[in-house]
XYZ file of C-alpha atoms in Angstrom:
244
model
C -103.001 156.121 -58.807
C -104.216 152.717 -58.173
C -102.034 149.652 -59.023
C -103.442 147.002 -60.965
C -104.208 143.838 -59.660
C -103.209 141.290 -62.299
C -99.982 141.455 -60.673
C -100.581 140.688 -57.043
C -97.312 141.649 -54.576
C -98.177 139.057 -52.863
C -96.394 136.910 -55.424
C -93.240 138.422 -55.460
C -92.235 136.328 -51.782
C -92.874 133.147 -53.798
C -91.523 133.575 -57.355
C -88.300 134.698 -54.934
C -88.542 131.638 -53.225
C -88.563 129.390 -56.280
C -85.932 131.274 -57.834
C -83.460 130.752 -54.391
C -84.660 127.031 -54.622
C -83.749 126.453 -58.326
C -80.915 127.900 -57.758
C -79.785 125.351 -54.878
C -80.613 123.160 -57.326
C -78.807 123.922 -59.731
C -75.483 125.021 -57.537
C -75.884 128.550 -59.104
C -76.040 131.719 -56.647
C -78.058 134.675 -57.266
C -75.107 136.618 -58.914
C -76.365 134.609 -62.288
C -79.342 136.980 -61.864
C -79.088 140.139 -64.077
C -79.999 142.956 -61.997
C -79.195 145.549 -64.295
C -81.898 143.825 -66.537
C -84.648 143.460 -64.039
C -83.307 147.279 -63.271
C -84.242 148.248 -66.692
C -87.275 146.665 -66.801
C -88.498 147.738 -63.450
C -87.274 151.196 -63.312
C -85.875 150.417 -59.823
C -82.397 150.883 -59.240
C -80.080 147.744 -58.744
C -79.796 148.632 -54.584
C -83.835 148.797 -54.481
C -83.915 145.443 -56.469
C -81.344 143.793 -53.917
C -82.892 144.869 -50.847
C -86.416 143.265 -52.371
C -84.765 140.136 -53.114
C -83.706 139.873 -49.778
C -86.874 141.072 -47.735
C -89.304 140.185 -49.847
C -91.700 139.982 -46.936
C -91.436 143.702 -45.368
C -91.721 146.006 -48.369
C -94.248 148.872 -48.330
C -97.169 148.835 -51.109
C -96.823 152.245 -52.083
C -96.670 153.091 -55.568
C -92.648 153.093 -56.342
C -92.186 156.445 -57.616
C -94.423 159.415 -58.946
C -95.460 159.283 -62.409
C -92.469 162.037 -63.456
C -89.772 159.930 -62.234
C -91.127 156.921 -64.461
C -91.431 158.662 -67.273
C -87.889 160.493 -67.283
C -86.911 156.866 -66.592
C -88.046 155.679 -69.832
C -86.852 158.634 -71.962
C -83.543 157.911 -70.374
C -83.176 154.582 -70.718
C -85.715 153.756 -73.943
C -83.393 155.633 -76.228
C -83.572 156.259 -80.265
C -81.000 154.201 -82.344
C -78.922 156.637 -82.500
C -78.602 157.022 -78.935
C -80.179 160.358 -78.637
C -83.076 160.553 -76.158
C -86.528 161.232 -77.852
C -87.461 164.917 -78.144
C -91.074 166.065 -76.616
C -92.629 166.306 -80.424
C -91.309 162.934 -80.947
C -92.418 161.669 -78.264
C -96.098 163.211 -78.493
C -96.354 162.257 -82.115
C -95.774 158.599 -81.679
C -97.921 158.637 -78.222
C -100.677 160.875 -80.112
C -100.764 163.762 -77.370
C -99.496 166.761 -77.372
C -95.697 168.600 -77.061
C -97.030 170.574 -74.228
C -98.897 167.876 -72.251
C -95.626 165.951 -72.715
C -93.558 168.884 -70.908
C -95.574 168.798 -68.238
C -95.432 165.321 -67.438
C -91.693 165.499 -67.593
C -91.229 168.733 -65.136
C -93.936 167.243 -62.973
C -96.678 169.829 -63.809
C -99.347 167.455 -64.285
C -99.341 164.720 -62.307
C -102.086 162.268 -63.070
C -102.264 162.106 -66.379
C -105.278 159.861 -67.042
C -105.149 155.966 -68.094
C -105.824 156.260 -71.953
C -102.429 159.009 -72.049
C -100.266 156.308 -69.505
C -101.470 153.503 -72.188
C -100.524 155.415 -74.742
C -97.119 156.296 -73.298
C -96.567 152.907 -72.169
C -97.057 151.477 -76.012
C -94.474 154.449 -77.126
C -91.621 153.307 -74.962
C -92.589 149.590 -75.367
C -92.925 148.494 -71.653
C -95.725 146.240 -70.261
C -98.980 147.661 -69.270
C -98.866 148.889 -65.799
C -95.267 150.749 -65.805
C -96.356 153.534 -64.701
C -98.779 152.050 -61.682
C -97.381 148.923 -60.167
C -95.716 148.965 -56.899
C -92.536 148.065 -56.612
C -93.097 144.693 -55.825
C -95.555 144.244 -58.533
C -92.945 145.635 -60.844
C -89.949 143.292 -59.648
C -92.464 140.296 -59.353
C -93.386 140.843 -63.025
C -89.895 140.618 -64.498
C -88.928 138.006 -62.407
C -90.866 135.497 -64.246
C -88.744 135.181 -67.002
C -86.029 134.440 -64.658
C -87.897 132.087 -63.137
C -88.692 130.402 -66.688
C -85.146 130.216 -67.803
C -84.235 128.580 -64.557
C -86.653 126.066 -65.140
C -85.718 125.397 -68.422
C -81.870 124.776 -67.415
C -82.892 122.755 -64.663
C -84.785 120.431 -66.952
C -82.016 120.242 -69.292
C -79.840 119.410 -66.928
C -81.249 116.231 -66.172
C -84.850 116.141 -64.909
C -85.554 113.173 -67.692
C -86.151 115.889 -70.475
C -84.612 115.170 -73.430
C -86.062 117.825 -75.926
C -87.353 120.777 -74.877
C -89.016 123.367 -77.389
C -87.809 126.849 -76.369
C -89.904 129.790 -76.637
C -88.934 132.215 -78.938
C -85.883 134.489 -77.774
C -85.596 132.442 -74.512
C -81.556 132.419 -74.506
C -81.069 135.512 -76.563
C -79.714 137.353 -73.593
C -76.286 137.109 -72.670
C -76.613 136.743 -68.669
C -75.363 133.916 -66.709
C -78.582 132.373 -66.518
C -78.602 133.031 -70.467
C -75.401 131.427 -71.375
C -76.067 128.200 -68.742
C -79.129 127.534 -70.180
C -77.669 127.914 -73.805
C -74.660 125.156 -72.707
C -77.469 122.912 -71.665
C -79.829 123.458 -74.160
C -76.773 122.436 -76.501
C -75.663 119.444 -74.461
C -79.354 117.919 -74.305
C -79.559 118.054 -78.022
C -76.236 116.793 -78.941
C -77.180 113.853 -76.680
C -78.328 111.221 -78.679
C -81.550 109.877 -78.256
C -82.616 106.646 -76.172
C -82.789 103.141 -77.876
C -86.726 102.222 -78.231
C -86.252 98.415 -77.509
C -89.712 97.606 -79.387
C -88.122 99.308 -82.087
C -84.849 97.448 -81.357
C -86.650 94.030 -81.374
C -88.744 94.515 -84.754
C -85.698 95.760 -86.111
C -83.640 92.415 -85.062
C -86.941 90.113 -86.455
C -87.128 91.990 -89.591
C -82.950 90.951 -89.955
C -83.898 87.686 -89.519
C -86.484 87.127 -91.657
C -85.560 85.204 -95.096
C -84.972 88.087 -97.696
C -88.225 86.857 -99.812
C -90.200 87.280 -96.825
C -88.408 90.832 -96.014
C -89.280 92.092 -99.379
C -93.022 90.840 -99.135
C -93.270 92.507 -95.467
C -91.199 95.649 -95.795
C -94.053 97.713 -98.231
C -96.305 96.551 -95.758
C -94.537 98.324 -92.813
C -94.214 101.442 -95.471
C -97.445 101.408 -95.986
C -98.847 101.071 -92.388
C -95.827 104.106 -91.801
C -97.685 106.120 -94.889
C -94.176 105.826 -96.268
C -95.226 103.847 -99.277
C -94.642 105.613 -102.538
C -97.310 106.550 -104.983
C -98.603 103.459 -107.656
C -97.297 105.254 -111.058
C -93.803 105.475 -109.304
C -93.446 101.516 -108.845
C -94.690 100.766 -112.422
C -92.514 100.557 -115.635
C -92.979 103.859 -117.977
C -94.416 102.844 -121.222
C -90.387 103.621 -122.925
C -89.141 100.848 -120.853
C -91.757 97.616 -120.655
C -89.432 96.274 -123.219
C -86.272 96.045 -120.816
């Protein structure tokens, strides 16, 4: 099977190294990193996912294990929510193939079983296009870049002259290391109040100054240049009360 190439392994030696120097940064160490997570997303096993870390640089480009292996993997691991693993009708039903081509992919019968089927398979278990083809560096470079994004993150909010930072959706769901230090500093960056603007500061300070008949002439100007300036019926009299 050929592995795709929108995930060159030639990137996983320098989304490592980016990780190793955020985390200097940052005075973390690479135990923040979940490896059971990039375990589960990978399909590697935590040692295999070390040992890459670490030799990023001398790793074969084999395909990381035979199409049966990945998909026991998945029925494993990608459980119902009851806990129960998926049975071959249920998993042919929601793939749309059949019990019996299902079989033999799991006992290893058929092993190729076509792109459109591995699509389909990869859709039923919910993992990212390619699951069942990348390398194992493709794999582990792939699902490092969300570490890499959450490192970035927490080393902006920890004082790279950031003081609001919009957060993708689910970014610090998790419950990692990484998770729960970027969650402190996402806190701590938006509890911190934000800086004085000293233009604001000095029309503030003139507007104080000003006579009060001159800060009643000038203030609905400022609303209005502000589009804060409330509607004409709203400033005149109603017709019940032009005798008051």
């Amino acid at each position: 099977m050929d592995a795709p190439d929108v995930h060159p392994a030639d990137g996983l030696q320098a989304v490592v190294a980016a990780i190793d120097e955020l985390l200097r940064d940052l005075e973390l160490g690479r135990d923040v990193i979940d490896l059971d997570h990039l375990s589960h997303r990978t399909g590697l096993t935590v040692a295999r996912v070390e040992a890459l870390l670490d030799h990023t640089g001398k790793d074969s480009e084999e395909v990381q294990d035979s199409f049966q292996d990945r998909l026991v993997f998945l029925r494993e691991t990608r459980r119902k929510p009851d806990g129960k693993m998926y049975t071959l009708d249920e998993i042919g039903a929601g793939a749309g193939i059949s019990h019996g081509q299902v079989g033999y992919l799991l006992n290893g019968k058929r092993k190729s079983p076509g792109l459109d089927v591995t699509r389909k398979l990869e859709k039923f278990f919910e993992v990212e296009p390619g699951f069942f083809t990348a390398t194992e560096r493709q794999a582990l470079y792939r699902a490092l870049q969300s570490t890499h994004e959450q490192l970035t993150h927490l080393a902006l909010l920890r004082g790279k002259g950031i003081n609001r930072l919009a957060m993708r959706s689910g970014s610090t769901c998790g419950d990692s290391r990484i998770d729960r230090e970027l969650r402190d500093a996402l806190f701590e960056a938006l509890s911190r109040p934000e800086p004085e603007d000293p233009e604001v500061r000095e029309l503030t300070d003139r507007m104080r100054s000003l006579p009060s008949k001159s800060r009643r002439r000038v203030f609905p100007l400022i609303q209005g240049l502000l589009g804060l300036a409330r509607p004409e019926t709203e400033d005149r009299p109603s017709p019940g009360r032009r005798g008051d």
